[in-house]
Amino acid sequence: MLFQVEMDVQIPLGLAPEVVEQLKKTERERAQELQKTGEWRHLWRIAGRYANVSIFDVASNEALHDILSTLPLFPFMRVSVTPLCRHPSSVRSDDS
């Protein structure tokens, strides 16, 4: 199942800089790991915001929730999820 996920990160201003840097480092590592497995198919930054739009390819709603909750920055995210399905006019065969 494909999902469009928008993640808007809002780290509290008072969080220690070294904690923030460690969170960002482990977030990057986790995101890259998920991209390599194919579960996180696409990742785009939203210009001008600490936010992204991503496409996930996972088995279920529950699987997506489980993955998102493993992200180190998850406690500081506002997340919006949109389920996707293949458009009948698409010329791509790999987008299902």
Short mmCIF file of N, CA and C in Angstrom, two decimals:
data_model
loop_
_atom_site.label_atom_id
_atom_site.label_comp_id
_atom_site.label_asym_id
_atom_site.label_seq_id
_atom_site.Cartn_x
_atom_site.Cartn_y
_atom_site.Cartn_z
N MET A 1 0.84 -1.18 0.00
CA MET A 1 0.00 0.00 0.00
C MET A 1 0.89 1.24 0.00
N LEU A 2 0.48 2.20 -0.79
CA LEU A 2 1.22 3.46 -0.85
C LEU A 2 0.53 4.52 -0.01
N PHE A 3 1.37 5.31 0.66
CA PHE A 3 0.88 6.40 1.49
C PHE A 3 1.72 7.65 1.24
N GLN A 4 1.05 8.79 1.10
CA GLN A 4 1.75 10.08 1.13
C GLN A 4 1.75 10.53 2.58
N VAL A 5 2.93 10.84 3.08
CA VAL A 5 3.05 11.26 4.48
C VAL A 5 3.75 12.61 4.51
N GLU A 6 3.10 13.59 5.11
CA GLU A 6 3.74 14.88 5.33
C GLU A 6 4.12 14.97 6.80
N MET A 7 5.40 15.24 7.03
CA MET A 7 5.92 15.35 8.39
C MET A 7 6.42 16.76 8.61
N ASP A 8 5.85 17.43 9.59
CA ASP A 8 6.23 18.79 9.95
C ASP A 8 6.89 18.71 11.33
N VAL A 9 8.20 18.98 11.38
CA VAL A 9 8.96 18.81 12.62
C VAL A 9 8.96 20.12 13.40
N GLN A 10 8.66 20.02 14.70
CA GLN A 10 8.62 21.18 15.58
C GLN A 10 9.37 20.86 16.87
N ILE A 11 10.69 21.02 16.81
CA ILE A 11 11.53 20.74 17.97
C ILE A 11 11.41 21.90 18.95
N PRO A 12 11.18 21.60 20.23
CA PRO A 12 11.06 22.67 21.22
C PRO A 12 12.32 23.53 21.28
N LEU A 13 12.16 24.85 21.38
CA LEU A 13 13.29 25.77 21.37
C LEU A 13 14.26 25.53 22.52
N GLY A 14 13.78 25.08 23.66
CA GLY A 14 14.64 24.91 24.82
C GLY A 14 15.42 23.60 24.86
N LEU A 15 15.25 22.74 23.86
CA LEU A 15 15.96 21.46 23.86
C LEU A 15 17.45 21.70 23.62
N ALA A 16 18.29 21.04 24.39
CA ALA A 16 19.74 21.24 24.31
C ALA A 16 20.25 20.96 22.90
N PRO A 17 21.12 21.83 22.37
CA PRO A 17 21.64 21.67 21.00
C PRO A 17 22.28 20.30 20.74
N GLU A 18 22.99 19.76 21.73
CA GLU A 18 23.61 18.45 21.52
C GLU A 18 22.57 17.34 21.42
N VAL A 19 21.46 17.48 22.11
CA VAL A 19 20.37 16.52 22.02
C VAL A 19 19.72 16.62 20.64
N VAL A 20 19.51 17.84 20.17
CA VAL A 20 18.92 18.06 18.85
C VAL A 20 19.81 17.46 17.76
N GLU A 21 21.11 17.69 17.84
CA GLU A 21 22.03 17.15 16.83
C GLU A 21 22.03 15.63 16.83
N GLN A 22 21.98 15.01 18.01
CA GLN A 22 21.93 13.55 18.09
C GLN A 22 20.63 13.01 17.52
N LEU A 23 19.52 13.68 17.81
CA LEU A 23 18.23 13.28 17.24
C LEU A 23 18.26 13.35 15.72
N LYS A 24 18.80 14.43 15.17
CA LYS A 24 18.88 14.59 13.72
C LYS A 24 19.75 13.51 13.08
N LYS A 25 20.85 13.18 13.75
CA LYS A 25 21.77 12.15 13.24
C LYS A 25 21.07 10.79 13.20
N THR A 26 20.42 10.41 14.29
CA THR A 26 19.75 9.11 14.32
C THR A 26 18.53 9.08 13.41
N GLU A 27 17.86 10.23 13.25
CA GLU A 27 16.73 10.34 12.32
C GLU A 27 17.22 10.09 10.89
N ARG A 28 18.31 10.72 10.51
CA ARG A 28 18.88 10.53 9.17
C ARG A 28 19.23 9.06 8.92
N GLU A 29 19.87 8.44 9.90
CA GLU A 29 20.24 7.03 9.76
C GLU A 29 19.01 6.15 9.59
N ARG A 30 17.97 6.38 10.39
CA ARG A 30 16.75 5.58 10.30
C ARG A 30 16.04 5.81 8.96
N ALA A 31 15.97 7.05 8.52
CA ALA A 31 15.33 7.36 7.24
C ALA A 31 16.06 6.68 6.08
N GLN A 32 17.38 6.71 6.11
CA GLN A 32 18.16 6.08 5.04
C GLN A 32 17.99 4.56 5.06
N GLU A 33 17.94 3.99 6.25
CA GLU A 33 17.71 2.54 6.38
C GLU A 33 16.37 2.15 5.76
N LEU A 34 15.32 2.91 6.05
CA LEU A 34 14.00 2.62 5.51
C LEU A 34 13.94 2.84 4.00
N GLN A 35 14.70 3.80 3.49
CA GLN A 35 14.75 4.00 2.05
C GLN A 35 15.43 2.81 1.37
N LYS A 36 16.47 2.30 1.98
CA LYS A 36 17.20 1.15 1.41
C LYS A 36 16.33 -0.10 1.38
N THR A 37 15.42 -0.26 2.34
CA THR A 37 14.53 -1.43 2.34
C THR A 37 13.39 -1.27 1.33
N GLY A 38 13.18 -0.05 0.83
CA GLY A 38 12.10 0.21 -0.12
C GLY A 38 10.80 0.63 0.54
N GLU A 39 10.75 0.63 1.86
CA GLU A 39 9.52 1.04 2.54
C GLU A 39 9.30 2.54 2.44
N TRP A 40 10.38 3.32 2.45
CA TRP A 40 10.32 4.78 2.29
C TRP A 40 10.78 5.07 0.88
N ARG A 41 9.82 5.12 -0.06
CA ARG A 41 10.17 5.17 -1.50
C ARG A 41 10.68 6.53 -1.95
N HIS A 42 10.08 7.59 -1.44
CA HIS A 42 10.46 8.94 -1.87
C HIS A 42 10.49 9.86 -0.67
N LEU A 43 11.42 10.81 -0.71
CA LEU A 43 11.56 11.78 0.38
C LEU A 43 11.91 13.14 -0.22
N TRP A 44 11.03 14.11 -0.01
CA TRP A 44 11.26 15.47 -0.52
C TRP A 44 11.15 16.47 0.62
N ARG A 45 12.06 17.40 0.66
CA ARG A 45 11.99 18.50 1.62
C ARG A 45 10.99 19.53 1.10
N ILE A 46 10.26 20.14 2.01
CA ILE A 46 9.38 21.26 1.65
C ILE A 46 10.19 22.53 1.85
N ALA A 47 10.39 23.26 0.78
CA ALA A 47 11.24 24.46 0.83
C ALA A 47 10.72 25.45 1.86
N GLY A 48 11.65 25.96 2.66
CA GLY A 48 11.32 26.99 3.64
C GLY A 48 10.74 26.48 4.95
N ARG A 49 10.64 25.17 5.10
CA ARG A 49 10.08 24.60 6.34
C ARG A 49 10.93 23.43 6.79
N TYR A 50 10.86 23.10 8.06
CA TYR A 50 11.49 21.88 8.56
C TYR A 50 10.43 20.80 8.43
N ALA A 51 10.20 20.37 7.19
CA ALA A 51 9.12 19.45 6.87
C ALA A 51 9.46 18.69 5.61
N ASN A 52 8.77 17.57 5.42
CA ASN A 52 8.97 16.80 4.20
C ASN A 52 7.66 16.18 3.75
N VAL A 53 7.66 15.79 2.48
CA VAL A 53 6.59 14.98 1.90
C VAL A 53 7.26 13.70 1.45
N SER A 54 6.70 12.58 1.86
CA SER A 54 7.29 11.29 1.57
C SER A 54 6.25 10.32 1.04
N ILE A 55 6.73 9.32 0.31
CA ILE A 55 5.88 8.22 -0.13
C ILE A 55 6.41 6.95 0.53
N PHE A 56 5.53 6.27 1.23
CA PHE A 56 5.86 5.00 1.87
C PHE A 56 5.14 3.87 1.15
N ASP A 57 5.78 2.73 1.06
CA ASP A 57 5.20 1.54 0.46
C ASP A 57 5.27 0.44 1.51
N VAL A 58 4.16 0.23 2.21
CA VAL A 58 4.11 -0.72 3.33
C VAL A 58 2.84 -1.57 3.23
N ALA A 59 2.78 -2.60 4.04
CA ALA A 59 1.69 -3.57 3.95
C ALA A 59 0.34 -3.07 4.46
N SER A 60 0.36 -2.13 5.41
CA SER A 60 -0.92 -1.75 6.02
C SER A 60 -0.80 -0.41 6.74
N ASN A 61 -1.95 0.12 7.17
CA ASN A 61 -1.97 1.33 8.00
C ASN A 61 -1.16 1.11 9.27
N GLU A 62 -1.35 -0.05 9.86
CA GLU A 62 -0.65 -0.37 11.10
C GLU A 62 0.87 -0.42 10.89
N ALA A 63 1.30 -0.99 9.77
CA ALA A 63 2.73 -1.05 9.46
C ALA A 63 3.30 0.36 9.31
N LEU A 64 2.55 1.23 8.66
CA LEU A 64 3.01 2.61 8.52
C LEU A 64 3.13 3.27 9.89
N HIS A 65 2.14 3.10 10.73
CA HIS A 65 2.19 3.69 12.07
C HIS A 65 3.39 3.16 12.85
N ASP A 66 3.62 1.86 12.76
CA ASP A 66 4.76 1.27 13.46
C ASP A 66 6.08 1.86 12.99
N ILE A 67 6.22 2.06 11.69
CA ILE A 67 7.45 2.65 11.14
C ILE A 67 7.60 4.10 11.59
N LEU A 68 6.54 4.88 11.44
CA LEU A 68 6.64 6.30 11.81
C LEU A 68 6.99 6.47 13.28
N SER A 69 6.45 5.62 14.11
CA SER A 69 6.70 5.75 15.55
C SER A 69 8.13 5.37 15.93
N THR A 70 8.87 4.75 15.01
CA THR A 70 10.29 4.44 15.29
C THR A 70 11.21 5.60 14.94
N LEU A 71 10.69 6.63 14.30
CA LEU A 71 11.54 7.77 13.93
C LEU A 71 11.90 8.57 15.18
N PRO A 72 13.18 8.86 15.39
CA PRO A 72 13.60 9.58 16.58
C PRO A 72 12.91 10.94 16.77
N LEU A 73 12.57 11.60 15.67
CA LEU A 73 11.91 12.91 15.77
C LEU A 73 10.38 12.80 15.85
N PHE A 74 9.85 11.59 15.83
CA PHE A 74 8.39 11.39 15.85
C PHE A 74 7.69 12.16 16.96
N PRO A 75 8.24 12.21 18.19
CA PRO A 75 7.54 12.95 19.25
C PRO A 75 7.40 14.45 18.95
N PHE A 76 8.18 14.95 17.99
CA PHE A 76 8.16 16.38 17.67
C PHE A 76 7.54 16.66 16.30
N MET A 77 6.82 15.68 15.76
CA MET A 77 6.25 15.81 14.42
C MET A 77 4.74 15.96 14.46
N ARG A 78 4.27 16.76 13.51
CA ARG A 78 2.85 16.75 13.16
C ARG A 78 2.80 15.98 11.85
N VAL A 79 2.03 14.90 11.81
CA VAL A 79 2.03 13.98 10.66
C VAL A 79 0.66 13.97 10.01
N SER A 80 0.66 14.03 8.69
CA SER A 80 -0.57 13.91 7.91
C SER A 80 -0.38 12.76 6.92
N VAL A 81 -1.32 11.83 6.90
CA VAL A 81 -1.22 10.63 6.06
C VAL A 81 -2.37 10.60 5.06
N THR A 82 -2.02 10.33 3.80
CA THR A 82 -3.02 10.17 2.75
C THR A 82 -2.78 8.85 2.04
N PRO A 83 -3.73 7.90 2.10
CA PRO A 83 -3.57 6.65 1.35
C PRO A 83 -3.66 6.93 -0.15
N LEU A 84 -2.86 6.21 -0.92
CA LEU A 84 -2.81 6.40 -2.37
C LEU A 84 -3.14 5.10 -3.09
N CYS A 85 -3.65 5.23 -4.30
CA CYS A 85 -3.83 4.06 -5.16
C CYS A 85 -3.45 4.47 -6.58
N ARG A 86 -3.18 3.48 -7.38
CA ARG A 86 -2.72 3.71 -8.75
C ARG A 86 -3.81 4.42 -9.55
N HIS A 87 -3.39 5.40 -10.31
CA HIS A 87 -4.33 6.12 -11.18
C HIS A 87 -4.44 5.35 -12.49
N PRO A 88 -5.64 5.16 -13.02
CA PRO A 88 -5.80 4.36 -14.24
C PRO A 88 -5.14 4.99 -15.48
N SER A 89 -4.84 6.29 -15.44
CA SER A 89 -4.20 6.94 -16.60
C SER A 89 -2.68 6.98 -16.47
N SER A 90 -2.13 6.44 -15.40
CA SER A 90 -0.69 6.46 -15.22
C SER A 90 -0.01 5.59 -16.28
N VAL A 91 1.11 6.12 -16.82
CA VAL A 91 1.87 5.35 -17.79
C VAL A 91 2.98 4.52 -17.14
N ARG A 92 3.15 4.69 -15.84
CA ARG A 92 4.17 3.93 -15.12
C ARG A 92 3.59 2.60 -14.62
N SER A 93 4.39 1.56 -14.73
CA SER A 93 3.93 0.26 -14.26
C SER A 93 4.43 -0.04 -12.85
N ASP A 94 5.31 0.81 -12.31
CA ASP A 94 5.91 0.54 -11.00
C ASP A 94 5.35 1.41 -9.89
N ASP A 95 4.17 1.98 -10.10
CA ASP A 95 3.64 2.90 -9.09
C ASP A 95 2.47 2.33 -8.32
N SER A 96 2.35 1.04 -8.29
CA SER A 96 1.23 0.43 -7.54
C SER A 96 1.70 -0.06 -6.18
#
